Short mmCIF file of C-alpha atoms in Angstrom, two decimals:
data_model
loop_
_atom_site.label_atom_id
_atom_site.label_comp_id
_atom_site.label_asym_id
_atom_site.label_seq_id
_atom_site.Cartn_x
_atom_site.Cartn_y
_atom_site.Cartn_z
CA MET A 1 82.84 31.19 -98.38
CA THR A 2 84.32 29.43 -95.36
CA THR A 3 87.42 30.54 -93.50
CA LEU A 4 87.90 27.24 -91.67
CA LEU A 5 90.19 24.60 -93.12
CA LEU A 6 88.00 21.74 -91.92
CA HIS A 7 84.98 23.11 -93.78
CA LEU A 8 86.66 23.04 -97.20
CA PRO A 9 85.50 20.43 -99.76
CA PRO A 10 87.60 17.21 -99.78
CA GLU A 11 88.95 17.82 -103.30
CA VAL A 12 90.17 21.28 -102.26
CA LEU A 13 91.84 19.88 -99.14
CA ALA A 14 93.55 17.17 -101.18
CA ASN A 15 94.82 19.76 -103.68
CA ILE A 16 96.29 21.84 -100.83
CA PHE A 17 97.97 18.88 -99.15
CA ARG A 18 99.50 17.66 -102.43
CA ARG A 19 101.63 20.83 -102.43
CA LEU A 20 103.17 20.09 -99.02
CA THR A 21 106.37 18.20 -98.28
CA THR A 22 106.36 14.97 -96.29
CA SER A 23 107.52 16.68 -93.08
CA GLU A 24 104.80 19.33 -93.47
CA LEU A 25 102.17 16.62 -93.98
CA LEU A 26 103.29 14.89 -90.79
CA ASN A 27 102.95 18.15 -88.86
CA VAL A 28 99.42 18.68 -90.20
CA MET A 29 98.52 15.12 -89.16
CA LEU A 30 99.39 16.02 -85.57
CA SER A 31 96.89 18.88 -85.50
CA CYS A 32 93.67 16.84 -85.29
CA LYS A 33 92.28 13.34 -85.79
CA PHE A 34 90.12 14.34 -88.79
CA LEU A 35 93.06 15.69 -90.81
CA ARG A 36 95.22 12.74 -89.81
CA ASN A 37 92.68 10.22 -91.12
CA PHE A 38 92.02 12.31 -94.22
CA ILE A 39 95.72 12.50 -95.16
CA ILE A 40 96.40 8.83 -94.41
CA ASN A 41 93.49 7.59 -96.53
CA ASP A 42 94.04 9.84 -99.57
CA ASN A 43 96.38 7.92 -101.87
CA ALA A 44 96.75 10.84 -104.29
CA ILE A 45 98.48 12.95 -101.61
CA TRP A 46 101.15 10.36 -100.87
CA ARG A 47 101.55 9.37 -104.50
CA SER A 48 102.38 12.99 -105.29
CA ALA A 49 104.71 13.32 -102.28
CA GLY A 50 106.65 10.17 -103.20
CA GLN A 51 107.29 10.76 -106.90
CA LYS A 52 111.06 11.16 -106.50
CA LYS A 53 111.55 8.72 -103.62
CA LEU A 54 112.65 5.12 -103.79
CA PHE A 55 109.95 2.53 -103.16
CA VAL A 56 111.02 -1.09 -102.65
CA TYR A 57 108.47 -3.49 -104.09
CA TYR A 58 109.10 -7.25 -104.36
CA SER A 59 111.71 -9.35 -106.11
CA ILE A 60 111.06 -10.63 -109.63
CA GLU A 61 110.57 -14.25 -108.50
CA ASN A 62 108.15 -13.18 -105.74
CA SER A 63 104.91 -13.05 -107.75
CA ASN A 64 102.47 -12.30 -104.91
CA PRO A 65 102.91 -8.61 -104.02
CA ILE A 66 101.74 -7.18 -100.71
CA THR A 67 98.91 -4.67 -101.11
CA LEU A 68 99.71 -1.46 -99.25
CA SER A 69 98.20 2.01 -99.25
CA TRP A 70 100.37 4.85 -100.50
CA TYR A 71 100.76 6.13 -96.96
CA GLU A 72 102.05 2.72 -95.84
CA ARG A 73 104.37 2.59 -98.85
CA SER A 74 105.79 6.01 -97.99
CA ARG A 75 106.29 5.06 -94.34
CA ILE A 76 108.03 1.78 -95.20
CA SER A 77 110.05 3.47 -97.95
CA TYR A 78 111.41 5.86 -95.31
CA ASN A 79 112.44 2.87 -93.19
CA TRP A 80 114.29 1.24 -96.10
CA ARG A 81 116.13 4.45 -96.98
CA TYR A 82 117.16 5.35 -93.43
CA GLY A 83 117.83 1.91 -91.95
CA VAL A 84 114.82 1.60 -89.65
CA TYR A 85 114.06 -2.08 -89.06
CA LYS A 86 113.91 -4.93 -86.59
CA ALA A 87 116.42 -7.73 -87.19
CA GLN A 88 115.75 -11.31 -86.16
CA VAL A 89 117.88 -14.44 -86.60
CA LEU A 90 115.54 -17.25 -87.63
CA ILE A 91 117.93 -20.21 -88.02
CA ARG A 92 121.36 -20.99 -86.56
CA HIS A 93 123.79 -23.75 -87.60
CA TYR A 94 127.02 -25.09 -86.16
CA THR A 95 128.33 -26.09 -89.59
CA ASN A 96 129.28 -23.78 -92.44
CA TYR A 97 126.94 -23.99 -95.45
CA MET A 98 126.44 -22.06 -98.68
CA PRO A 99 122.63 -21.86 -98.65
CA TRP A 100 120.29 -20.82 -101.44
CA LEU A 101 116.80 -19.50 -100.70
CA LEU A 102 113.55 -18.40 -102.30
CA PHE A 103 110.75 -16.46 -100.59
CA HIS A 104 107.98 -18.03 -102.65
CA ASN A 105 105.06 -15.62 -103.14
CA SER A 106 105.80 -14.21 -99.65
CA GLU A 107 103.95 -17.20 -98.18
CA ALA A 108 106.71 -19.80 -97.85
CA LEU A 109 110.49 -19.75 -97.47
CA VAL A 110 112.27 -22.54 -99.35
CA MET A 111 115.93 -22.94 -98.40
CA SER A 112 118.77 -25.38 -99.05
CA VAL A 113 120.86 -26.46 -96.06
CA GLY A 114 123.62 -28.77 -97.22
CA SER A 115 121.96 -31.60 -99.15
CA ALA A 116 118.56 -30.88 -97.56
CA LEU A 117 115.76 -28.74 -98.92
CA GLN A 118 113.51 -27.17 -96.29
CA CYS A 119 110.29 -25.16 -96.40
CA TYR A 120 108.89 -22.79 -93.76
CA THR A 121 105.52 -21.05 -93.88
CA THR A 122 104.88 -17.47 -92.77
CA ASN A 123 102.78 -16.17 -89.88
CA LYS A 124 100.17 -13.39 -89.89
CA LYS A 125 102.92 -10.74 -89.85
CA GLY A 126 104.55 -12.23 -92.95
CA LEU A 127 107.59 -13.56 -91.05
CA PRO A 128 108.82 -17.12 -91.75
CA CYS A 129 108.14 -19.51 -88.85
CA CYS A 130 111.42 -21.41 -88.71
CA LYS A 131 110.93 -23.34 -85.47
CA VAL A 132 109.20 -26.20 -87.30
CA ALA A 133 109.65 -26.91 -91.01
CA CYS A 134 106.57 -27.37 -93.15
CA TRP A 135 108.51 -30.13 -94.92
CA LYS A 136 112.08 -31.35 -95.37
CA LEU A 137 113.68 -33.62 -97.92
CA GLN A 138 117.14 -34.98 -98.68
CA VAL A 139 118.21 -34.96 -102.31
CA PRO A 140 119.65 -38.23 -103.66
CA LYS A 141 123.40 -38.45 -103.13
CA ILE A 142 126.30 -39.92 -105.06
CA LYS A 143 129.50 -40.72 -103.19
CA ARG A 144 132.51 -39.16 -104.91
CA SER A 145 136.22 -39.34 -104.27
CA GLY A 146 137.90 -36.09 -103.26
CA VAL A 147 136.68 -33.17 -101.20
CA ARG A 148 133.40 -32.47 -102.98
CA THR A 149 130.24 -32.44 -100.90
CA ASN A 150 126.70 -33.52 -101.76
CA ASP A 151 125.32 -30.04 -101.02
CA ILE A 152 122.74 -28.32 -103.19
CA SER A 153 124.47 -25.53 -105.10
CA ARG A 154 121.32 -23.85 -106.44
CA PHE A 155 117.70 -24.69 -107.10
CA VAL A 156 114.87 -23.16 -109.11
CA LEU A 157 111.11 -23.33 -108.47
CA ARG A 158 108.87 -22.80 -111.48
CA ASN A 159 105.95 -24.44 -113.30
CA ASN A 160 105.19 -26.74 -110.34
CA LEU A 161 108.74 -28.13 -110.44
CA ILE A 162 111.79 -27.80 -108.21
CA VAL A 163 115.10 -28.47 -109.95
CA CYS A 164 118.14 -28.89 -107.69
CA GLY A 165 121.74 -28.78 -108.90
CA ASN A 166 124.12 -30.65 -106.60
CA ARG A 167 127.84 -30.32 -106.06
CA ASP A 168 128.23 -34.07 -106.58
CA GLY A 169 127.51 -33.46 -110.28
CA CYS A 170 123.90 -34.67 -110.26
CA MET A 171 120.46 -33.12 -110.69
CA ALA A 172 117.20 -33.86 -108.87
CA VAL A 173 113.78 -32.82 -110.19
CA TYR A 174 110.74 -32.68 -107.90
CA GLU A 175 107.06 -32.17 -108.66
CA VAL A 176 105.26 -29.58 -106.51
CA ASN A 177 101.46 -29.49 -106.39
CA ASN A 178 101.28 -27.33 -103.26
CA ILE A 179 104.26 -25.46 -101.84
CA LYS A 180 103.12 -26.38 -98.32
CA GLN A 181 103.18 -30.10 -99.12
CA LYS A 182 106.30 -32.20 -99.53
CA PRO A 183 107.38 -32.45 -103.20
CA GLN A 184 107.61 -35.83 -104.95
CA LEU A 185 110.81 -36.93 -106.66
CA MET A 186 110.29 -37.01 -110.41
CA CYS A 187 113.77 -37.98 -111.56
CA HIS A 188 117.42 -38.03 -110.55
CA ILE A 189 120.02 -37.54 -113.29
CA ARG A 190 123.59 -38.51 -112.52
CA ASP A 191 126.86 -37.24 -114.00
CA CYS A 192 125.44 -34.16 -115.71
CA HIS A 193 128.79 -32.68 -116.86
CA GLU A 194 132.18 -34.23 -117.62
CA ASN A 195 130.94 -37.69 -116.53
CA GLY A 196 130.32 -36.40 -113.03
CA GLU A 197 133.89 -35.19 -112.51
CA VAL A 198 132.74 -31.59 -111.94
CA GLU A 199 130.03 -30.08 -109.76
CA LEU A 200 126.69 -28.85 -111.03
CA THR A 201 126.81 -25.14 -110.22
CA THR A 202 123.61 -23.69 -111.69
CA VAL A 203 120.27 -24.83 -113.11
CA GLU A 204 117.37 -23.17 -114.90
CA LEU A 205 113.94 -24.36 -116.03
CA PHE A 206 112.57 -23.23 -119.37
CA ASN A 207 108.94 -22.36 -120.08
CA LYS A 208 108.30 -24.94 -122.76
CA ASN A 209 105.07 -26.50 -123.95
CA GLU A 210 103.92 -30.06 -123.48
CA PRO A 211 105.08 -32.81 -123.46
CA PHE A 212 108.66 -31.88 -122.40
CA HIS A 213 110.41 -30.19 -119.50
CA ILE A 214 113.50 -28.28 -120.70
CA ILE A 215 116.20 -27.86 -118.04
CA ALA A 216 119.48 -25.99 -118.53
CA THR A 217 122.52 -26.94 -116.42
CA GLY A 218 125.98 -25.46 -116.10
CA SER A 219 129.17 -26.16 -114.20
CA ASN A 220 131.73 -23.76 -112.84
CA TYR A 221 134.42 -25.94 -114.43
CA SER A 222 132.89 -26.57 -117.86
CA SER A 223 132.17 -24.22 -120.78
CA VAL A 224 129.30 -26.42 -121.98
CA LEU A 225 125.72 -25.36 -121.37
CA ARG A 226 123.63 -28.52 -121.42
CA LEU A 227 119.90 -28.58 -122.23
CA TRP A 228 117.93 -31.59 -121.00
CA SER A 229 114.56 -32.44 -122.59
CA LEU A 230 112.61 -34.59 -120.15
CA ARG A 231 109.47 -36.32 -121.32
CA LYS A 232 106.56 -35.86 -118.93
CA HIS A 233 104.94 -38.98 -117.47
CA GLU A 234 101.40 -39.24 -116.18
CA THR A 235 102.56 -41.48 -113.34
CA HIS A 236 105.92 -42.06 -111.74
CA GLU A 237 107.21 -43.78 -108.64
CA PRO A 238 108.51 -41.24 -106.08
CA THR A 239 111.58 -43.24 -105.08
CA PRO A 240 115.15 -41.98 -104.66
CA ASP A 241 116.38 -44.30 -107.42
CA VAL A 242 114.28 -42.96 -110.29
CA ILE A 243 116.52 -42.36 -113.31
CA TYR A 244 115.22 -41.57 -116.76
CA ASN A 245 115.92 -44.08 -119.50
CA ASN A 246 117.70 -42.96 -122.64
CA HIS A 247 114.49 -42.83 -124.68
CA ASP A 248 112.92 -40.48 -122.12
CA ILE A 249 115.66 -37.88 -122.27
CA SER A 250 117.53 -35.98 -124.96
CA VAL A 251 120.55 -33.73 -124.48
CA THR A 252 121.72 -30.67 -126.41
CA ASP A 253 125.15 -29.15 -125.75
CA ILE A 254 126.03 -25.50 -126.39
CA THR A 255 129.70 -24.57 -126.00
CA LEU A 256 130.28 -21.00 -124.85
CA SER A 257 133.56 -19.28 -125.71
CA ASN A 258 136.02 -17.16 -123.72
CA ASN A 259 135.40 -18.71 -120.31
CA VAL A 260 136.38 -21.61 -118.07
CA GLY A 261 132.89 -22.38 -116.78
CA ILE A 262 129.30 -21.28 -116.21
CA ARG A 263 128.58 -19.74 -112.82
CA CYS A 264 124.94 -18.61 -112.94
CA MET A 265 121.99 -18.05 -115.26
CA HIS A 266 118.45 -16.70 -115.22
CA LEU A 267 115.53 -16.93 -117.64
CA ASN A 268 113.38 -13.88 -118.32
CA GLN A 269 109.66 -13.87 -117.53
CA LEU A 270 108.69 -14.40 -121.17
CA GLY A 271 110.84 -17.52 -121.24
CA ASN A 272 112.61 -16.60 -124.49
CA LYS A 273 115.99 -15.24 -123.33
CA LEU A 274 118.59 -16.72 -121.00
CA ALA A 275 121.20 -14.50 -119.30
CA ILE A 276 124.36 -16.44 -118.37
CA GLY A 277 127.17 -15.42 -116.02
CA LEU A 278 130.60 -16.93 -116.67
CA ASN A 279 133.62 -18.03 -114.68
CA GLY A 280 136.72 -16.40 -116.15
CA ASN A 281 134.91 -13.45 -117.71
CA ASP A 282 133.05 -10.50 -116.17
CA SER A 283 130.93 -10.01 -119.29
CA PRO A 284 127.75 -12.16 -119.47
CA VAL A 285 126.24 -14.08 -122.37
CA LEU A 286 122.72 -13.66 -123.72
CA LEU A 287 121.13 -16.71 -125.33
CA ASP A 288 117.90 -17.09 -127.29
CA ALA A 289 116.11 -19.83 -125.35
CA ARG A 290 114.13 -21.00 -128.38
CA SER A 291 116.71 -21.06 -131.16
CA CYS A 292 119.77 -21.48 -128.85
CA LYS A 293 121.46 -18.63 -130.74
CA VAL A 294 123.96 -16.46 -128.87
CA LEU A 295 122.66 -12.87 -128.92
CA MET A 296 125.40 -11.23 -126.85
CA THR A 297 128.97 -12.49 -126.53
CA PRO A 298 131.44 -11.94 -123.67
CA HIS A 299 134.82 -10.21 -123.81
CA GLU A 300 137.29 -11.99 -126.06
CA LYS A 301 139.95 -12.30 -123.36
CA THR A 302 139.55 -14.85 -120.57
CA ASP A 303 140.63 -13.70 -117.11
CA LEU A 304 140.63 -16.28 -114.32
CA LYS A 305 140.27 -13.49 -111.73
CA GLN A 306 136.92 -12.40 -113.16
CA VAL A 307 133.65 -14.13 -112.20
CA VAL A 308 129.99 -13.20 -112.61
CA ARG A 309 128.64 -14.54 -109.31
CA ASP A 310 124.93 -13.92 -109.85
CA ILE A 311 122.64 -12.64 -112.58
CA GLN A 312 118.96 -11.66 -112.60
CA TRP A 313 116.53 -10.08 -115.04
CA HIS A 314 115.49 -6.56 -114.04
CA ASP A 315 112.73 -6.13 -116.61
CA ALA A 316 111.93 -7.28 -120.16
CA ASN A 317 114.85 -5.36 -121.69
CA THR A 318 117.54 -5.28 -118.98
CA PHE A 319 119.33 -7.70 -116.68
CA VAL A 320 121.53 -7.05 -113.66
CA TYR A 321 124.61 -8.95 -112.50
CA VAL A 322 127.32 -8.79 -109.83
CA THR A 323 130.98 -9.81 -110.04
CA HIS A 324 133.80 -11.09 -107.86
CA SER A 325 135.47 -7.68 -108.14
CA GLY A 326 132.46 -5.92 -106.55
CA LYS A 327 130.82 -4.53 -109.67
CA LEU A 328 127.06 -4.11 -110.07
CA ARG A 329 125.92 -3.59 -113.63
CA LEU A 330 122.66 -3.26 -115.52
CA ILE A 331 122.75 -4.18 -119.23
CA ASP A 332 120.22 -3.16 -121.89
CA ILE A 333 119.86 -6.10 -124.30
CA ARG A 334 118.69 -3.84 -127.14
CA SER A 335 121.93 -1.86 -127.33
CA HIS A 336 124.21 -4.15 -125.25
CA ASP A 337 125.23 -1.03 -123.29
CA LYS A 338 125.63 -0.56 -119.55
CA VAL A 339 122.77 1.61 -118.30
CA TYR A 340 123.81 1.36 -114.65
CA ASP A 341 127.29 0.81 -113.20
CA ALA A 342 128.09 0.83 -109.48
CA MET A 343 130.56 -0.65 -107.01
CA ASP A 344 130.21 -2.14 -103.56
CA PRO A 345 130.85 0.65 -100.99
CA PHE A 346 133.62 -1.43 -99.35
CA LEU A 347 134.95 -2.68 -102.73
CA SER A 348 134.20 -6.24 -101.61
CA SER A 349 133.09 -9.18 -103.74
CA LEU A 350 129.36 -9.45 -104.37
CA TYR A 351 127.73 -12.88 -104.10
CA CYS A 352 124.06 -12.42 -105.00
CA VAL A 353 121.62 -9.89 -106.42
CA LYS A 354 117.85 -9.39 -106.55
CA SER A 355 115.80 -6.73 -108.32
CA ASP A 356 112.21 -5.55 -107.94
CA GLY A 357 111.93 -4.72 -111.65
CA ASP A 358 111.45 -1.02 -110.93
CA ARG A 359 114.26 1.01 -109.31
CA SER A 360 115.49 -1.08 -106.39
CA ILE A 361 118.39 -3.54 -106.51
CA ILE A 362 119.72 -5.34 -103.43
CA VAL A 363 123.06 -7.17 -103.40
CA GLY A 364 124.71 -9.50 -100.89
CA SER A 365 128.35 -8.83 -100.04
CA SER A 366 131.24 -11.12 -99.10
CA GLU A 367 131.85 -9.46 -95.71
CA TYR A 368 129.99 -9.03 -92.42
CA ALA A 369 126.65 -10.45 -93.64
CA ARG A 370 126.09 -7.15 -95.40
CA CYS A 371 123.39 -6.27 -97.93
CA VAL A 372 123.39 -3.04 -99.95
CA LEU A 373 120.39 -1.25 -101.48
CA PHE A 374 120.90 0.63 -104.77
CA ASP A 375 118.66 2.98 -106.76
CA THR A 376 119.01 2.62 -110.54
CA ARG A 377 118.54 6.38 -110.92
CA LYS A 378 121.69 7.10 -108.87
CA ASN A 379 125.02 5.92 -110.26
CA GLU A 380 127.17 7.81 -107.80
CA SER A 381 126.35 5.98 -104.55
CA HIS A 382 124.28 3.42 -102.70
CA VAL A 383 121.04 4.14 -100.85
CA GLN A 384 121.56 2.13 -97.66
CA ILE A 385 123.70 -0.63 -96.09
CA PHE A 386 122.19 -3.35 -93.92
CA PHE A 387 124.31 -5.45 -91.57
CA THR A 388 121.87 -8.33 -91.34
CA GLN A 389 123.75 -10.42 -88.75
CA LYS A 390 126.68 -10.15 -86.36
CA GLN A 391 128.92 -12.36 -88.50
CA THR A 392 131.84 -11.99 -90.88
CA SER A 393 130.20 -14.37 -93.34
CA PRO A 394 129.17 -13.52 -96.91
CA VAL A 395 125.50 -13.27 -97.80
CA TYR A 396 125.18 -16.26 -100.11
CA SER A 397 121.54 -15.69 -101.02
CA LEU A 398 118.77 -13.16 -100.38
CA ASP A 399 115.17 -12.38 -101.22
CA PHE A 400 112.75 -9.60 -100.32
CA ASN A 401 109.32 -8.08 -100.62
CA SER A 402 107.98 -4.63 -99.74
CA THR A 403 108.44 -5.08 -96.00
CA LYS A 404 110.95 -7.91 -95.44
CA LEU A 405 114.56 -8.67 -96.40
CA ILE A 406 115.77 -12.24 -95.86
CA ALA A 407 119.51 -12.98 -96.00
CA ALA A 408 121.32 -16.31 -95.64
CA ALA A 409 124.87 -16.47 -94.24
CA ASP A 410 127.06 -19.54 -93.67
CA ARG A 411 125.72 -20.36 -90.20
CA SER A 412 122.45 -18.47 -89.91
CA LEU A 413 119.42 -17.00 -91.61
CA ALA A 414 118.08 -13.56 -90.68
CA VAL A 415 115.11 -11.39 -91.59
CA LEU A 416 114.87 -7.60 -91.45
CA ASP A 417 111.35 -6.27 -90.90
CA PHE A 418 110.80 -2.72 -92.19
CA ASP A 419 107.11 -2.57 -91.28
CA VAL A 420 107.84 -0.85 -87.96
CA ASN A 421 107.19 2.50 -86.31
CA PRO A 422 110.30 4.73 -86.76
CA ALA A 423 109.63 6.35 -83.38
CA ASN A 424 110.09 3.05 -81.54
CA VAL A 425 113.08 1.58 -83.41
CA GLU A 426 116.71 2.66 -83.45
CA ARG A 427 117.85 4.04 -86.79
CA ARG A 428 120.90 2.32 -88.32
CA ASP A 429 121.76 4.70 -91.12
CA TYR A 430 124.89 3.92 -93.18
CA SER A 431 123.82 5.78 -96.31
CA TYR A 432 126.68 8.26 -95.87
CA VAL A 433 129.46 5.61 -95.82
CA PHE A 434 132.08 6.12 -98.60
CA ARG A 435 130.01 8.65 -100.48
#
């Protein structure tokens, strides 16, 4: 029987180290190179040590997860929880915008800037290279009277299509064969709601079978959810004036009650349920995407001060949404009950939300380009606050993966990189604020 720790069998060593805390493991790693390499490369040790800790994975729409060892996950999890990161401003503007972005499979950043859609690829470190765009395009515009712009309000990328909803009341649909190649215009539909008198605020693309594309559109100033069935064509001319003829398109209207408009919506991964956030009501609507039957209704009373600003599916049975009054809620569609209820630490309005489908939820606030990380196991407080940029702007849109958080403000776009050495980076810990 040996009396030396280094002579013990590997399974015995692993069993001993699984009983240590994280700080004790780090101290053992400093003792010698052999133990350091052994502890780093044994996933079971770090999986056991991190059972109760919060791990940030990747957002629901980001379908290409980064493969990390359990040691790397634990190290990066520490950085998320204690505010250890490097911040970098990637894009600056001299005009105020309300951008929308998508970090597609962690390999390309697609972002709206006014009426332009831009794509930037990532480098070897996973950071978007925003000096030169991979491609840019201008959506077709309609000149309107009044103060409305031609900006893109929101867009969705799914099933090799990009659907853009514009504030001029029109919709543009693009075909995408490769995210790194410029999309081709498939169709441009004018006057989507109220004969074009109101903006197109939100769009969603259904997972339907051939030979139709089903697109849902909503306006902040109309209670009608409109479903567009677009017939697929084998060939089409990619010109800015393509408009579907009447025989190529059919429209179904669904009127939602107790609201003054539709602010946001999101389809679940199975493609059979649509969560809808309303203007004039802080209670969302759940719609069966196949039968168009309303499964969950909002509050009976309409309140113009209440708005659901963004809504996302958390998993197959729950969705998360944020409101103008600063509420963050998680709803179970089986019981229609709130299973998580939190508030912004500064009681500010919340503009956007993303979930990793596990325990992490990140929201964008209306003040100081601030993002907040929440743990669905903790109702009483937030986990961490990130001031992404030195601006007073809201965070209009965000996306993330295991190591990066990307946030878009009115005049800039910033990325926070959590894959850093805590010993070399200043800690910006605001987890204690307003607890």
